[in-house]
Backbone as XML, in Angstrom:
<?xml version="1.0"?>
<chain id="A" units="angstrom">
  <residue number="1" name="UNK">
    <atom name="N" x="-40.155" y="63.332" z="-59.669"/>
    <atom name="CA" x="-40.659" y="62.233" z="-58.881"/>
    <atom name="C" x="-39.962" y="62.236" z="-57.525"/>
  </residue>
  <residue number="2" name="UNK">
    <atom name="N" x="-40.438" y="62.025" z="-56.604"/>
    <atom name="CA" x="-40.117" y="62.101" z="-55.091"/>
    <atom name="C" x="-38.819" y="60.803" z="-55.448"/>
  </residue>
  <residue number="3" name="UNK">
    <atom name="N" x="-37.945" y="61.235" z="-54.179"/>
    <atom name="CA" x="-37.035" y="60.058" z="-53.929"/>
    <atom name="C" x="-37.067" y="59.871" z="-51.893"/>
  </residue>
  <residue number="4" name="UNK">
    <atom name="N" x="-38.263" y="58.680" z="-52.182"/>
    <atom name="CA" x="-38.736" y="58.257" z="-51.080"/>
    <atom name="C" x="-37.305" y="57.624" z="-50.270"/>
  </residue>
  <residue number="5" name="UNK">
    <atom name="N" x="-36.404" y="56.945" z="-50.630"/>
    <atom name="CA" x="-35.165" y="56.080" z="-50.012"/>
    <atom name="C" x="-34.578" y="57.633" z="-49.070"/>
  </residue>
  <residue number="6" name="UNK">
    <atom name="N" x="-34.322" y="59.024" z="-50.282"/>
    <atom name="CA" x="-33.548" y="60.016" z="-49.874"/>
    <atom name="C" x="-34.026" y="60.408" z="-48.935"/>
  </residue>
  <residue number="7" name="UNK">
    <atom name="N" x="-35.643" y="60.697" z="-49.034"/>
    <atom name="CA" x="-36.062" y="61.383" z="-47.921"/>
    <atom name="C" x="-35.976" y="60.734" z="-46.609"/>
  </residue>
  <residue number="8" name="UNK">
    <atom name="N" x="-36.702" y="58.785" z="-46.795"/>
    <atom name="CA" x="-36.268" y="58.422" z="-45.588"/>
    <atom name="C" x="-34.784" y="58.390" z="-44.568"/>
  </residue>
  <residue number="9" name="UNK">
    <atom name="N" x="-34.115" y="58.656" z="-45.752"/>
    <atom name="CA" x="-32.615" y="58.225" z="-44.986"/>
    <atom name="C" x="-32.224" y="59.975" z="-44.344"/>
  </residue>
  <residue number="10" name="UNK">
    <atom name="N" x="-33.163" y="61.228" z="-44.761"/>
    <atom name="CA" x="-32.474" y="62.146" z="-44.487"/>
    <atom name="C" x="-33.409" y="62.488" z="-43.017"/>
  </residue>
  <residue number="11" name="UNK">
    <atom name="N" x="-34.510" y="61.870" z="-43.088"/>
    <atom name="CA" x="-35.545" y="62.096" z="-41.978"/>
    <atom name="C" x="-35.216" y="61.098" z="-40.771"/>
  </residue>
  <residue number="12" name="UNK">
    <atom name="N" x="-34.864" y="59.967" z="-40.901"/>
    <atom name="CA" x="-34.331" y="58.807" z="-39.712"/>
    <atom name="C" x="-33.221" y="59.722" z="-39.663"/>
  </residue>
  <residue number="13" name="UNK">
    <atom name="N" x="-32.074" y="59.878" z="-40.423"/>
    <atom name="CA" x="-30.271" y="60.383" z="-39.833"/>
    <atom name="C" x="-31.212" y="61.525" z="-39.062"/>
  </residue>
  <residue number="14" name="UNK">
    <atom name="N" x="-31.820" y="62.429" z="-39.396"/>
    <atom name="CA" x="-31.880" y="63.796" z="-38.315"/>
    <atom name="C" x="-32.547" y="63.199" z="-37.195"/>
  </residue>
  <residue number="15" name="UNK">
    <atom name="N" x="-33.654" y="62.718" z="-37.610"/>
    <atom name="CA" x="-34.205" y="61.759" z="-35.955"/>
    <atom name="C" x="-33.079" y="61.202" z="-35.052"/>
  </residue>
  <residue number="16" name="UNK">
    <atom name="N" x="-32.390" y="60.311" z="-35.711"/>
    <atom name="CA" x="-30.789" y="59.705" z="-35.228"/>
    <atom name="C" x="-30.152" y="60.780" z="-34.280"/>
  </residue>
  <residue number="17" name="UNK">
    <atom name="N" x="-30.200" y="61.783" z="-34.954"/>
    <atom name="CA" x="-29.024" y="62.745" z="-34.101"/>
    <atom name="C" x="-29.772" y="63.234" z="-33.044"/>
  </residue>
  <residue number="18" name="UNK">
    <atom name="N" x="-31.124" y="63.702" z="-33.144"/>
    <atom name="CA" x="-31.909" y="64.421" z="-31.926"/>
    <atom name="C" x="-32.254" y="63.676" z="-30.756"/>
  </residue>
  <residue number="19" name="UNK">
    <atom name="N" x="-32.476" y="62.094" z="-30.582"/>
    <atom name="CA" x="-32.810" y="61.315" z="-29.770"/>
    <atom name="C" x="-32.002" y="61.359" z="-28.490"/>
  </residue>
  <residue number="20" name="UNK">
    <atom name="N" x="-30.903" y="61.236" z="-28.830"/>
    <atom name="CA" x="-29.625" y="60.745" z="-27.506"/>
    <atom name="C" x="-30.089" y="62.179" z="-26.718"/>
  </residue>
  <residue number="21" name="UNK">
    <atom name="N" x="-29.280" y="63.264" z="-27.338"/>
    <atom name="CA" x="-29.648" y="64.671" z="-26.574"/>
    <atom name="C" x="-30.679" y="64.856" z="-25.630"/>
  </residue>
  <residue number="22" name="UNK">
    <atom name="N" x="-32.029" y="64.085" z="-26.247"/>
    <atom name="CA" x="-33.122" y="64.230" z="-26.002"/>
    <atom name="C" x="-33.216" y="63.842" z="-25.057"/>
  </residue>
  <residue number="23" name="UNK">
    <atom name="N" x="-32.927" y="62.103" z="-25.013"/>
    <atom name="CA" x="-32.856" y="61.454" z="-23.536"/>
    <atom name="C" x="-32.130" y="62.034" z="-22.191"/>
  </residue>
  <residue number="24" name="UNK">
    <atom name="N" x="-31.468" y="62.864" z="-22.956"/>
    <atom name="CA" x="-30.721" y="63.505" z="-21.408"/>
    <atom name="C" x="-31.114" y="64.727" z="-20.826"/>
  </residue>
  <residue number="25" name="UNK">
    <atom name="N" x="-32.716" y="65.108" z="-21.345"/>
    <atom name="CA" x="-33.198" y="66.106" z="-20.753"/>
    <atom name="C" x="-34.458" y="65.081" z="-20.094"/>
  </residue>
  <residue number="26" name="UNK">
    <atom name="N" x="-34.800" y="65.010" z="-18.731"/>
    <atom name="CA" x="-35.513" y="64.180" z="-18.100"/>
    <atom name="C" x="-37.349" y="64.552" z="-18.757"/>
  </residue>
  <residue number="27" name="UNK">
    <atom name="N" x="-37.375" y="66.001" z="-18.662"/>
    <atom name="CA" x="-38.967" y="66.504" z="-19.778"/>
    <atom name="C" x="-39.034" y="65.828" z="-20.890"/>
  </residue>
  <residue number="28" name="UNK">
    <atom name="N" x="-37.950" y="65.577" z="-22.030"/>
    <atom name="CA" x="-37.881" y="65.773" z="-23.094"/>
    <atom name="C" x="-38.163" y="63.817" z="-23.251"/>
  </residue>
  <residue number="29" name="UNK">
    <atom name="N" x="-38.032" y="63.067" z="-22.354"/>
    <atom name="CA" x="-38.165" y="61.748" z="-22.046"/>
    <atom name="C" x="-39.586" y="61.226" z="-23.185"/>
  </residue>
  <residue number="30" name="UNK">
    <atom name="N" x="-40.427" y="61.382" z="-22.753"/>
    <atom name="CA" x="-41.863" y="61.151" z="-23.653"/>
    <atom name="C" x="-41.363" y="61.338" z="-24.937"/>
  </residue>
  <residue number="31" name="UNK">
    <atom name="N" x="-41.136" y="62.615" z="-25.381"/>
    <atom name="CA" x="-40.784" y="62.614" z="-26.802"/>
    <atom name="C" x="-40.170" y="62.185" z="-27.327"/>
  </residue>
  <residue number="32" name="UNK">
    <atom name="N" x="-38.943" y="62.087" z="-27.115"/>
    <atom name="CA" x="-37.640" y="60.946" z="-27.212"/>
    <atom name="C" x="-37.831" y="59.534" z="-27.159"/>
  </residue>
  <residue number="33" name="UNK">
    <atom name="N" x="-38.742" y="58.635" z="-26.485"/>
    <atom name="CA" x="-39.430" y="57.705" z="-26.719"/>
    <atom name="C" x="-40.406" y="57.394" z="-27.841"/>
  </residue>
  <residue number="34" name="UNK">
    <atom name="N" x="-41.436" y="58.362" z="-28.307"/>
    <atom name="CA" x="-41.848" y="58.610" z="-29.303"/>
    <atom name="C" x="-41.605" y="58.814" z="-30.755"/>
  </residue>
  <residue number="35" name="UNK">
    <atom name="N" x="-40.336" y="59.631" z="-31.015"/>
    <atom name="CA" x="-39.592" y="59.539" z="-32.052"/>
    <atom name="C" x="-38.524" y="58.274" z="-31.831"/>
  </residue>
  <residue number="36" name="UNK">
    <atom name="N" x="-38.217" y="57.746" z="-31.088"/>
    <atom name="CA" x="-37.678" y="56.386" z="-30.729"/>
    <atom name="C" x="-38.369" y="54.618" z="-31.578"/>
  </residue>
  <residue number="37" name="UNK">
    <atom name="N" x="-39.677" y="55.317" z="-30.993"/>
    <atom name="CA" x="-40.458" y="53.801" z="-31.631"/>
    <atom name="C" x="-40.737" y="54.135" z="-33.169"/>
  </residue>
  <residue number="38" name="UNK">
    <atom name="N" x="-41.170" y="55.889" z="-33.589"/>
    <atom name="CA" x="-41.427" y="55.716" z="-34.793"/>
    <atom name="C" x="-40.138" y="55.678" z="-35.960"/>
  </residue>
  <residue number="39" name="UNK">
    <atom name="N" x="-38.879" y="56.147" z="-35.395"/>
    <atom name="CA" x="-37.580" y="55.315" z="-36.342"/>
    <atom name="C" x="-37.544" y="53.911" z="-36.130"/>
  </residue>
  <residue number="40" name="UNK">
    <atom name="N" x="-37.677" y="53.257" z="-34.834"/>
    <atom name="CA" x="-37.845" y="51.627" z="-35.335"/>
    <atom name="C" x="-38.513" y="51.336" z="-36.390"/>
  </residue>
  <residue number="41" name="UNK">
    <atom name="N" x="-39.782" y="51.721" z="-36.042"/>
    <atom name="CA" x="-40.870" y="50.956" z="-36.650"/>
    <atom name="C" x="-40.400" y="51.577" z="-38.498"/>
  </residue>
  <residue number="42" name="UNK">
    <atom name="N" x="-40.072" y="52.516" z="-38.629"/>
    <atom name="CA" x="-39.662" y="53.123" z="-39.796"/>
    <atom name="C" x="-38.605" y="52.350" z="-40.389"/>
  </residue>
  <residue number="43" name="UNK">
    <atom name="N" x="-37.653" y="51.824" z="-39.651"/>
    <atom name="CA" x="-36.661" y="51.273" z="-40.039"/>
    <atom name="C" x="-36.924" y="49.066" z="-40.180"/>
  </residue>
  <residue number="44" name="UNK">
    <atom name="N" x="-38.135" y="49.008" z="-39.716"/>
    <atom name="CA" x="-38.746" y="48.141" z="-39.899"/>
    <atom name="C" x="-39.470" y="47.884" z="-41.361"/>
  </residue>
  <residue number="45" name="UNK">
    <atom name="N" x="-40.289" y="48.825" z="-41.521"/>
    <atom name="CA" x="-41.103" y="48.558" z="-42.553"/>
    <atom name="C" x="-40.285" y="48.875" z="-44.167"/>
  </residue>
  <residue number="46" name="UNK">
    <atom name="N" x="-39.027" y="50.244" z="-43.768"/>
    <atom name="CA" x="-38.468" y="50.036" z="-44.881"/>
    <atom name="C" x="-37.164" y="48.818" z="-45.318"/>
  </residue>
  <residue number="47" name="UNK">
    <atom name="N" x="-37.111" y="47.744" z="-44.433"/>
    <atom name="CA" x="-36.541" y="47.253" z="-44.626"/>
    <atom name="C" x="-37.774" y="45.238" z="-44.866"/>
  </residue>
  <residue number="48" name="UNK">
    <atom name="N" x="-38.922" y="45.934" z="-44.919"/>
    <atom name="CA" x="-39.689" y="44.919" z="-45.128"/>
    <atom name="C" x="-40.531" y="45.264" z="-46.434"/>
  </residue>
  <residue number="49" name="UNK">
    <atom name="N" x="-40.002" y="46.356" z="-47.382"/>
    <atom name="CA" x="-40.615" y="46.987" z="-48.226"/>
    <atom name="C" x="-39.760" y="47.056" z="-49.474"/>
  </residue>
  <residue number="50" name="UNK">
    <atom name="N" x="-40.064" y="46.413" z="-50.808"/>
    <atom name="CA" x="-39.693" y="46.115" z="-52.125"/>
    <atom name="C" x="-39.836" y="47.582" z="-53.215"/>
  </residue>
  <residue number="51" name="UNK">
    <atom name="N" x="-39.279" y="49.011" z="-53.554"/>
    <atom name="CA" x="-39.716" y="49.646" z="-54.516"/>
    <atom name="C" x="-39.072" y="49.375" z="-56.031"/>
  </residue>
  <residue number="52" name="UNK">
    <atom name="N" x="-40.504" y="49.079" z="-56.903"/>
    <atom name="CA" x="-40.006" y="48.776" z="-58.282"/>
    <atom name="C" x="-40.702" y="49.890" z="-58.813"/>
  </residue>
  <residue number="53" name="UNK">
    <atom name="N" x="-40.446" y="50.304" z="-59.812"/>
    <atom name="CA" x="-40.840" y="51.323" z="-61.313"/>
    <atom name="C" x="-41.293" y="50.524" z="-62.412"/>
  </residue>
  <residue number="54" name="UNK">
    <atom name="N" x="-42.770" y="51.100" z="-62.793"/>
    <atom name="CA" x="-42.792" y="50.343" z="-63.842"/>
    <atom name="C" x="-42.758" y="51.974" z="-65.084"/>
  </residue>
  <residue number="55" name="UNK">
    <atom name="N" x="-42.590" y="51.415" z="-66.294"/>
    <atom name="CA" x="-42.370" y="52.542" z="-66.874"/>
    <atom name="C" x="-43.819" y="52.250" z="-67.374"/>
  </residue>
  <residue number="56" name="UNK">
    <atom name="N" x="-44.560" y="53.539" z="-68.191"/>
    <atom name="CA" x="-45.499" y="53.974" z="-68.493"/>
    <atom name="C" x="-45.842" y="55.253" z="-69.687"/>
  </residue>
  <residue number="57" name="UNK">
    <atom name="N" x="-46.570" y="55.371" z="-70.373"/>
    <atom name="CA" x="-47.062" y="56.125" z="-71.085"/>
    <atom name="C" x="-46.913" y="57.634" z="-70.352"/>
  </residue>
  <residue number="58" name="UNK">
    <atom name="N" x="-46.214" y="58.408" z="-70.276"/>
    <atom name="CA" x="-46.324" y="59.758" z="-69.797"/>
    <atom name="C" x="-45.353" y="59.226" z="-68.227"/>
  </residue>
  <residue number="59" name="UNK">
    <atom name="N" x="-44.992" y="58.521" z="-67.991"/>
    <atom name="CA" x="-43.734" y="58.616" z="-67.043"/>
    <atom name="C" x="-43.468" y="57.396" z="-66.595"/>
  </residue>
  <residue number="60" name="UNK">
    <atom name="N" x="-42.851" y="57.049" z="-64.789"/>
    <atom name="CA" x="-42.231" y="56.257" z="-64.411"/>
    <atom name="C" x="-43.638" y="56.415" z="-63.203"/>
  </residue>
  <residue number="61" name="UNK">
    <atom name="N" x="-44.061" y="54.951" z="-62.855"/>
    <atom name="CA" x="-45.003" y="54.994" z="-61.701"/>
    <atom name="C" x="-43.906" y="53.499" z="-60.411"/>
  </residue>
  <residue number="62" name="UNK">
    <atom name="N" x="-43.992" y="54.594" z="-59.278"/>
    <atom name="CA" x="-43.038" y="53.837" z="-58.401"/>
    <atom name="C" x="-44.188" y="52.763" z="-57.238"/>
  </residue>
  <residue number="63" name="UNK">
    <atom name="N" x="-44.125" y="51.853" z="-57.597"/>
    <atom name="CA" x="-45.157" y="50.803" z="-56.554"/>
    <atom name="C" x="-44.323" y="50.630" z="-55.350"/>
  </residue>
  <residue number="64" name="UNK">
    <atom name="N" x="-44.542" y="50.157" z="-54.239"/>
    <atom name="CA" x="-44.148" y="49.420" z="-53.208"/>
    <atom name="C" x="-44.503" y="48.030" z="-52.792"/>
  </residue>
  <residue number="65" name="UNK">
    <atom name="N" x="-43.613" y="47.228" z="-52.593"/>
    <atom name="CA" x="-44.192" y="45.730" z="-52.233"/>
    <atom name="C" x="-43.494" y="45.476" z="-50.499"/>
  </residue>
  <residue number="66" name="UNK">
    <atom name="N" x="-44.865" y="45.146" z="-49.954"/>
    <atom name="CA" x="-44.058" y="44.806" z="-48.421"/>
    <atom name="C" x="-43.849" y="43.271" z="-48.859"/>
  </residue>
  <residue number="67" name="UNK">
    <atom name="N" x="-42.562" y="42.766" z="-48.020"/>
    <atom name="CA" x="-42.421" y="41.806" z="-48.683"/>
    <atom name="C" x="-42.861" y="40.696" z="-47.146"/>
  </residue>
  <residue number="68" name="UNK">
    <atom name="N" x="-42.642" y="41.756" z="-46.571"/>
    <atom name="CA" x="-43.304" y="40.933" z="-45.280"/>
    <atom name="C" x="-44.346" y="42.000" z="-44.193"/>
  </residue>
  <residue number="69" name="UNK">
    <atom name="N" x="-45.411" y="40.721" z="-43.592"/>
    <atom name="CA" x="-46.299" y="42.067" z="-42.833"/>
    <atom name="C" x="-45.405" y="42.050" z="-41.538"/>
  </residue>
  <residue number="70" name="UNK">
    <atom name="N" x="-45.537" y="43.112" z="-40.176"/>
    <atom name="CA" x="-45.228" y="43.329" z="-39.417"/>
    <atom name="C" x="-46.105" y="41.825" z="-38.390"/>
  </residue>
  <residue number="71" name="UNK">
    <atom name="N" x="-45.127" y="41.879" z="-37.212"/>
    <atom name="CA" x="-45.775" y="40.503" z="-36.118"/>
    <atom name="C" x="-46.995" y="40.561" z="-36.041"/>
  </residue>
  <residue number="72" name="UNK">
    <atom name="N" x="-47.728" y="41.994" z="-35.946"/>
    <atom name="CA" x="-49.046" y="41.924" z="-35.612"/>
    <atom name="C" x="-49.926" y="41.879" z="-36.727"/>
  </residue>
  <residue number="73" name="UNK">
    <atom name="N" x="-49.899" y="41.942" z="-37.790"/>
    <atom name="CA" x="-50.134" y="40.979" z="-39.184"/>
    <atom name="C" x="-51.137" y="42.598" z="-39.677"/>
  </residue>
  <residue number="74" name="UNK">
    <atom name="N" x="-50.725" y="43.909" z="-39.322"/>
    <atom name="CA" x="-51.275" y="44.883" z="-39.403"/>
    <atom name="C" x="-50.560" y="45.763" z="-40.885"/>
  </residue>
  <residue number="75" name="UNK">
    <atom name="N" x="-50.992" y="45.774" z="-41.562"/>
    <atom name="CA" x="-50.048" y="46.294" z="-43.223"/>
    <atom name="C" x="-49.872" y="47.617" z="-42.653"/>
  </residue>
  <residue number="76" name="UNK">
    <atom name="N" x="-50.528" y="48.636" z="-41.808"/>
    <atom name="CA" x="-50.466" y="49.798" z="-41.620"/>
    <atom name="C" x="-48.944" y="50.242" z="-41.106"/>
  </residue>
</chain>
């Protein structure tokens, strides 16, 4: 079964480290903004997001609950 927490935390830390660098190449500006808003917003929704397990016949099924929507009332 995937471990969604691991992956997010290993995909934001490498985003984390590439950003700063990034900003200090004046080209590299756009992109660095870009991966900028999508670790916010990443670090938004997983911190507005509930994972429970329910157990099951033939395994473990992992749900997600947002526990809150984002300002613009958009679940996406």
């Amino acid at each position: 079964m995937a471990d969604y927490e691991r992956m997010y935390a290993l995909l934001c830390g490498a985003i984390d480290q590439v950003i700063d660098p990034l900003e200090r190449i004046p080209l590299a500006w756009p992109e660095a903004a870009v991966l900028r808003q999508a670790l916010q917003e990443a670090e938004e929704c997983y911190l507005r997001t509930t994972p429970y397990a329910e157990n099951r016949e033939g395994g473990r099924v992992i749900r997600w609950h947002i526990d809150a929507l984002p300002e613009d009332g958009n679940a996406e």
